[in-house]
Amino acid sequence: MPRLATRPACRDFVVLHRLQFPLPVNYVCYAVWGCLFADPTLASLLAPPALLAIAANLLLIVAPLALNVAVDMATDRQHAEKGYLAGAAGRFGPSRALNWAGAEMILALAAVLAIGVGWGRWLPFATAEAIVLAQLLYNVEPTRLKRRGLAGSIAFGVASMGLPCLLGYTAVTAAVPASVWLIVVGAGVLSTGRTAWWALPDEAADTATGIRTPTVRYGQAPTLALACAIMLAGLGLLGWGLWRRYGAWSLLGIAAHAAFLGLALAQLPSALRGTPPRAKTMLRRTLPVATLGEVLIAVVPLVA
């Protein structure tokens, strides 16, 4: 892998991989959810297949983020609040960032390949391939689904939250019951809505560079309403799966997400006035509520 030579490059490495708080907590939750749903014991988490799956998931979550920052430099330069991403990518070097992202995804694929070779579980490898494919389709021309409206939100949402859950589960056990499929699909749908919501402050920069996200296509208020409707559907599926699996403990897992949805809906009046939420406020004040929800979902199988 390319070597980091300076302390500023290390800070840029952190920014490239979107490791600002609270995002790393979310990534860890997505990486371990599936393993916990399969077997919520410390011994199972420390078993080699689970450790390989968790490591692969983390790489498959952060590597595409570095890829996204590298290919989005022109757009981020136009953004009043996200110029620091373009700055980090420029100092780190776009080619270097792409090399890192590629190496990390290859390392992740090698980890899940080891699960197949060592334990005969090949669905994690197929799932990892699907994650890589979805993220490449999202970020890379000629498809670059990010500029194709809701299709981009779906590709990114499913690849960053739903499929990692499936990968972790199938690394621990082969059979996937209906309750887990509901959780996986619900997580993907929930993440799709959140991805559309997350892009609300990017409308001006995306418009200037021809990135036709849902906000650019439909406007602030319609996109926020659509994002909330998608998140509600995802939360319903996720809660249904958790309820079938853990009963009343599922309420613990969905409570914070319901509060997050309420906070997102509260942004509708300003969206109707054409005033998007600020990216910094979304990251520091609104998203931590969703992060709490991710942590509580991880807690549910441990206490149920």
Short mmCIF file of C-alpha atoms in Angstrom, two decimals:
data_model
loop_
_atom_site.label_atom_id
_atom_site.label_comp_id
_atom_site.label_asym_id
_atom_site.label_seq_id
_atom_site.Cartn_x
_atom_site.Cartn_y
_atom_site.Cartn_z
CA MET A 1 0.00 0.00 0.00
CA PRO A 2 1.17 3.60 -0.52
CA ARG A 3 3.04 4.88 2.53
CA LEU A 4 1.92 7.83 4.63
CA ALA A 5 4.91 10.12 4.98
CA THR A 6 3.80 13.10 7.06
CA ARG A 7 1.57 13.94 9.98
CA PRO A 8 -0.69 16.18 7.83
CA ALA A 9 -1.08 13.24 5.44
CA CYS A 10 -2.32 11.16 8.39
CA ARG A 11 -4.95 13.79 9.16
CA ASP A 12 -5.94 13.87 5.49
CA PHE A 13 -6.16 10.07 5.56
CA VAL A 14 -8.72 10.36 8.38
CA VAL A 15 -10.75 12.96 6.47
CA LEU A 16 -10.62 10.95 3.22
CA HIS A 17 -12.13 7.93 4.98
CA ARG A 18 -14.76 10.10 6.70
CA LEU A 19 -13.64 9.12 10.18
CA GLN A 20 -14.96 12.24 11.89
CA PHE A 21 -17.10 11.58 14.96
CA PRO A 22 -19.69 10.08 15.15
CA LEU A 23 -19.26 8.27 11.83
CA PRO A 24 -16.71 5.64 13.01
CA VAL A 25 -19.21 4.43 15.61
CA ASN A 26 -21.75 3.87 12.84
CA TYR A 27 -19.19 1.94 10.78
CA VAL A 28 -18.34 -0.38 13.66
CA CYS A 29 -22.03 -1.07 14.27
CA TYR A 30 -22.65 -1.96 10.62
CA ALA A 31 -19.58 -4.20 10.70
CA VAL A 32 -20.67 -6.20 13.76
CA TRP A 33 -24.47 -6.25 13.47
CA GLY A 34 -24.65 -9.39 11.37
CA CYS A 35 -22.25 -11.33 13.58
CA LEU A 36 -24.23 -10.36 16.68
CA PHE A 37 -27.53 -11.35 15.09
CA ALA A 38 -26.03 -14.75 14.24
CA ASP A 39 -24.48 -15.43 17.65
CA PRO A 40 -24.44 -12.70 20.34
CA THR A 41 -21.54 -14.03 22.40
CA LEU A 42 -18.02 -12.74 22.89
CA ALA A 43 -16.60 -16.10 21.86
CA SER A 44 -18.36 -15.96 18.50
CA LEU A 45 -17.14 -12.40 17.84
CA LEU A 46 -13.59 -13.53 18.52
CA ALA A 47 -13.86 -16.55 16.23
CA PRO A 48 -11.72 -16.21 13.08
CA PRO A 49 -14.65 -16.07 10.59
CA ALA A 50 -16.33 -13.26 12.54
CA LEU A 51 -13.09 -11.31 12.93
CA LEU A 52 -12.40 -11.62 9.21
CA ALA A 53 -15.95 -10.52 8.39
CA ILE A 54 -15.78 -7.52 10.72
CA ALA A 55 -12.43 -6.43 9.28
CA ALA A 56 -13.72 -6.89 5.74
CA ASN A 57 -16.87 -4.92 6.51
CA LEU A 58 -14.91 -2.01 7.95
CA LEU A 59 -12.69 -1.90 4.88
CA LEU A 60 -15.66 -2.16 2.52
CA ILE A 61 -17.34 0.74 4.32
CA VAL A 62 -14.43 3.20 4.51
CA ALA A 63 -12.62 2.39 1.24
CA PRO A 64 -15.54 3.53 -0.98
CA LEU A 65 -15.75 6.72 1.09
CA ALA A 66 -12.13 7.49 0.21
CA LEU A 67 -12.94 6.69 -3.41
CA ASN A 68 -15.92 9.04 -3.27
CA VAL A 69 -13.92 11.92 -1.81
CA ALA A 70 -11.22 11.45 -4.44
CA VAL A 71 -13.63 11.52 -7.40
CA ASP A 72 -15.78 14.32 -5.91
CA MET A 73 -13.01 16.91 -5.56
CA ALA A 74 -14.51 19.25 -8.16
CA THR A 75 -17.90 19.19 -6.46
CA ASP A 76 -16.56 19.55 -2.92
CA ARG A 77 -14.54 22.63 -3.99
CA GLN A 78 -17.89 24.28 -4.81
CA HIS A 79 -19.33 23.46 -1.37
CA ALA A 80 -19.21 26.13 1.31
CA GLU A 81 -18.87 23.57 4.12
CA LYS A 82 -17.21 20.59 2.45
CA GLY A 83 -14.24 22.26 0.84
CA TYR A 84 -12.07 20.61 3.49
CA LEU A 85 -12.74 17.25 1.79
CA ALA A 86 -11.34 18.52 -1.51
CA GLY A 87 -8.41 20.02 0.39
CA ALA A 88 -7.63 16.71 2.07
CA ALA A 89 -7.88 14.83 -1.23
CA GLY A 90 -5.66 17.39 -2.95
CA ARG A 91 -2.95 17.23 -0.29
CA PHE A 92 -3.10 13.45 -0.05
CA GLY A 93 -3.15 13.11 -3.82
CA PRO A 94 -6.12 11.82 -5.84
CA SER A 95 -4.12 8.97 -7.37
CA ARG A 96 -2.78 7.99 -3.98
CA ALA A 97 -6.28 8.03 -2.52
CA LEU A 98 -7.56 5.82 -5.34
CA ASN A 99 -4.67 3.41 -4.75
CA TRP A 100 -5.50 3.21 -1.06
CA ALA A 101 -9.20 2.65 -1.74
CA GLY A 102 -8.45 -0.07 -4.28
CA ALA A 103 -5.96 -1.80 -1.98
CA GLU A 104 -8.42 -1.72 0.93
CA MET A 105 -11.21 -3.25 -1.15
CA ILE A 106 -8.88 -5.97 -2.43
CA LEU A 107 -7.77 -6.72 1.14
CA ALA A 108 -11.41 -6.99 2.18
CA LEU A 109 -12.14 -9.41 -0.64
CA ALA A 110 -9.12 -11.48 0.42
CA ALA A 111 -10.48 -11.65 3.98
CA VAL A 112 -13.87 -12.98 2.91
CA LEU A 113 -12.21 -15.31 0.41
CA ALA A 114 -10.37 -16.80 3.40
CA ILE A 115 -13.77 -17.42 5.05
CA GLY A 116 -14.85 -19.38 1.97
CA VAL A 117 -11.65 -21.38 1.71
CA GLY A 118 -11.30 -22.05 5.42
CA TRP A 119 -14.90 -22.63 6.48
CA GLY A 120 -16.76 -23.30 3.24
CA ARG A 121 -18.97 -20.21 3.58
CA TRP A 122 -19.04 -18.50 0.21
CA LEU A 123 -22.02 -16.16 0.58
CA PRO A 124 -19.85 -13.58 2.42
CA PHE A 125 -17.55 -13.44 -0.62
CA ALA A 126 -20.49 -13.01 -3.00
CA THR A 127 -21.89 -10.30 -0.72
CA ALA A 128 -18.54 -8.50 -0.61
CA GLU A 129 -18.39 -8.59 -4.40
CA ALA A 130 -21.87 -7.06 -4.51
CA ILE A 131 -20.75 -4.27 -2.15
CA VAL A 132 -17.71 -3.48 -4.30
CA LEU A 133 -19.78 -3.55 -7.49
CA ALA A 134 -22.47 -1.26 -6.04
CA GLN A 135 -19.89 1.24 -4.79
CA LEU A 136 -18.05 1.28 -8.11
CA LEU A 137 -21.32 1.81 -9.96
CA TYR A 138 -22.11 4.64 -7.54
CA ASN A 139 -18.76 6.41 -7.87
CA VAL A 140 -17.18 5.60 -11.21
CA GLU A 141 -18.01 6.60 -14.78
CA PRO A 142 -19.66 5.73 -17.08
CA THR A 143 -22.45 4.67 -14.73
CA ARG A 144 -21.73 6.91 -11.73
CA LEU A 145 -25.10 6.40 -10.13
CA LYS A 146 -24.48 9.29 -7.76
CA ARG A 147 -25.52 11.64 -10.56
CA ARG A 148 -28.62 9.58 -11.44
CA GLY A 149 -31.08 10.57 -8.75
CA LEU A 150 -32.51 8.01 -6.35
CA ALA A 151 -30.61 5.16 -8.03
CA GLY A 152 -27.44 6.49 -6.42
CA SER A 153 -29.00 6.67 -2.97
CA ILE A 154 -30.18 3.07 -3.32
CA ALA A 155 -26.78 1.76 -4.44
CA PHE A 156 -24.89 3.55 -1.68
CA GLY A 157 -27.46 2.85 1.03
CA VAL A 158 -27.68 -0.88 0.37
CA ALA A 159 -23.90 -1.27 0.03
CA SER A 160 -23.00 0.65 3.18
CA MET A 161 -25.52 -0.73 5.69
CA GLY A 162 -27.68 -3.61 4.45
CA LEU A 163 -25.13 -5.83 2.71
CA PRO A 164 -22.48 -5.55 5.48
CA CYS A 165 -25.10 -6.93 7.88
CA LEU A 166 -25.68 -9.89 5.55
CA LEU A 167 -21.95 -10.45 5.14
CA GLY A 168 -21.38 -10.62 8.89
CA TYR A 169 -24.34 -12.93 9.50
CA THR A 170 -23.40 -15.44 6.80
CA ALA A 171 -19.78 -15.49 7.97
CA VAL A 172 -20.97 -16.93 11.30
CA THR A 173 -23.79 -19.19 10.11
CA ALA A 174 -25.06 -20.35 6.75
CA ALA A 175 -28.87 -20.32 7.13
CA VAL A 176 -30.53 -16.90 6.86
CA PRO A 177 -34.03 -16.86 8.41
CA ALA A 178 -36.83 -14.53 7.32
CA SER A 179 -36.32 -12.26 10.34
CA VAL A 180 -32.72 -11.57 9.32
CA TRP A 181 -33.73 -10.88 5.72
CA LEU A 182 -36.20 -8.31 7.05
CA ILE A 183 -33.42 -6.70 9.09
CA VAL A 184 -31.02 -6.67 6.13
CA VAL A 185 -33.59 -5.21 3.73
CA GLY A 186 -34.82 -2.75 6.34
CA ALA A 187 -31.28 -1.55 7.03
CA GLY A 188 -30.68 -1.05 3.32
CA VAL A 189 -33.92 0.90 2.86
CA LEU A 190 -33.28 2.98 5.98
CA SER A 191 -29.79 3.81 4.73
CA THR A 192 -31.16 4.71 1.30
CA GLY A 193 -33.43 7.34 2.84
CA ARG A 194 -30.64 8.64 5.04
CA THR A 195 -28.33 8.92 2.02
CA ALA A 196 -30.89 11.10 0.23
CA TRP A 197 -31.28 13.19 3.40
CA TRP A 198 -27.50 13.51 3.82
CA ALA A 199 -27.19 15.16 0.39
CA LEU A 200 -29.65 17.99 1.13
CA PRO A 201 -26.94 20.60 1.86
CA ASP A 202 -25.12 19.67 -1.38
CA GLU A 203 -27.73 21.02 -3.81
CA ALA A 204 -25.80 24.11 -4.95
CA ALA A 205 -22.48 22.31 -5.39
CA ASP A 206 -24.10 19.32 -7.07
CA THR A 207 -26.03 21.59 -9.45
CA ALA A 208 -22.87 23.49 -10.36
CA THR A 209 -21.05 20.28 -11.30
CA GLY A 210 -23.89 18.36 -12.91
CA ILE A 211 -24.43 15.82 -10.12
CA ARG A 212 -28.17 15.16 -10.36
CA THR A 213 -28.87 13.86 -6.87
CA PRO A 214 -32.50 13.62 -5.72
CA THR A 215 -32.23 17.13 -4.25
CA VAL A 216 -31.13 18.56 -7.60
CA ARG A 217 -33.84 16.67 -9.47
CA TYR A 218 -36.79 17.18 -7.13
CA GLY A 219 -35.90 20.12 -4.88
CA GLN A 220 -35.28 20.46 -1.16
CA ALA A 221 -38.73 19.86 0.33
CA PRO A 222 -39.82 17.00 -1.99
CA THR A 223 -36.49 15.22 -1.44
CA LEU A 224 -36.71 15.61 2.33
CA ALA A 225 -40.28 14.29 2.31
CA LEU A 226 -39.23 11.37 0.09
CA ALA A 227 -36.20 10.63 2.28
CA CYS A 228 -38.36 10.59 5.40
CA ALA A 229 -40.91 8.28 3.74
CA ILE A 230 -38.12 5.88 2.72
CA MET A 231 -36.61 5.99 6.21
CA LEU A 232 -40.02 5.26 7.72
CA ALA A 233 -40.42 2.23 5.45
CA GLY A 234 -36.92 1.03 6.31
CA LEU A 235 -37.53 1.52 10.02
CA GLY A 236 -40.75 -0.48 9.74
CA LEU A 237 -39.00 -3.40 8.03
CA LEU A 238 -36.06 -3.25 10.43
CA GLY A 239 -38.35 -3.10 13.45
CA TRP A 240 -40.45 -5.98 12.12
CA GLY A 241 -37.37 -8.16 11.73
CA LEU A 242 -36.09 -7.24 15.19
CA TRP A 243 -39.53 -7.89 16.69
CA ARG A 244 -39.74 -11.35 15.12
CA ARG A 245 -36.30 -12.16 16.42
CA TYR A 246 -36.17 -10.43 19.81
CA GLY A 247 -39.71 -9.44 20.74
CA ALA A 248 -40.23 -6.30 22.81
CA TRP A 249 -36.48 -5.69 22.96
CA SER A 250 -36.82 -4.45 19.37
CA LEU A 251 -38.31 -1.22 20.74
CA LEU A 252 -34.91 -0.44 22.21
CA GLY A 253 -33.39 -0.73 18.76
CA ILE A 254 -35.82 1.50 16.91
CA ALA A 255 -36.54 4.22 19.49
CA ALA A 256 -33.57 6.44 18.63
CA HIS A 257 -34.16 5.96 14.91
CA ALA A 258 -37.74 7.12 15.39
CA ALA A 259 -36.40 10.22 17.17
CA PHE A 260 -33.96 10.79 14.30
CA LEU A 261 -36.83 10.59 11.83
CA GLY A 262 -38.68 13.21 13.86
CA LEU A 263 -35.65 15.51 13.73
CA ALA A 264 -35.43 15.05 9.97
CA LEU A 265 -39.12 15.89 9.55
CA ALA A 266 -38.61 19.00 11.68
CA GLN A 267 -36.35 20.32 8.91
CA LEU A 268 -39.27 20.38 6.45
CA PRO A 269 -40.42 23.97 7.16
CA SER A 270 -36.97 25.38 6.36
CA ALA A 271 -36.76 23.14 3.30
CA LEU A 272 -40.07 24.55 2.09
CA ARG A 273 -38.50 28.01 2.37
CA GLY A 274 -35.58 26.80 0.24
CA THR A 275 -33.12 26.80 3.14
CA PRO A 276 -31.23 23.49 3.36
CA PRO A 277 -29.89 22.22 6.69
CA ARG A 278 -26.21 22.89 7.29
CA ALA A 279 -23.89 19.93 6.80
CA LYS A 280 -22.04 20.66 10.04
CA THR A 281 -25.28 20.73 12.02
CA MET A 282 -26.42 17.46 10.45
CA LEU A 283 -23.13 15.79 11.36
CA ARG A 284 -22.75 17.10 14.89
CA ARG A 285 -26.33 17.39 16.14
CA THR A 286 -28.71 15.25 14.09
CA LEU A 287 -26.63 12.25 13.04
CA PRO A 288 -25.53 11.36 16.62
CA VAL A 289 -29.16 10.43 17.33
CA ALA A 290 -28.99 7.86 14.51
CA THR A 291 -25.62 6.72 15.86
CA LEU A 292 -27.25 6.04 19.21
CA GLY A 293 -29.83 3.99 17.35
CA GLU A 294 -27.11 1.92 15.66
CA VAL A 295 -25.49 1.22 19.03
CA LEU A 296 -28.81 0.21 20.59
CA ILE A 297 -29.51 -2.18 17.72
CA ALA A 298 -26.15 -3.81 18.45
CA VAL A 299 -27.16 -4.06 22.13
CA VAL A 300 -30.51 -5.77 21.43
CA PRO A 301 -29.17 -9.27 20.64
CA LEU A 302 -26.82 -9.04 23.64
CA VAL A 303 -29.60 -8.37 26.14
CA ALA A 304 -32.59 -10.16 24.58
#
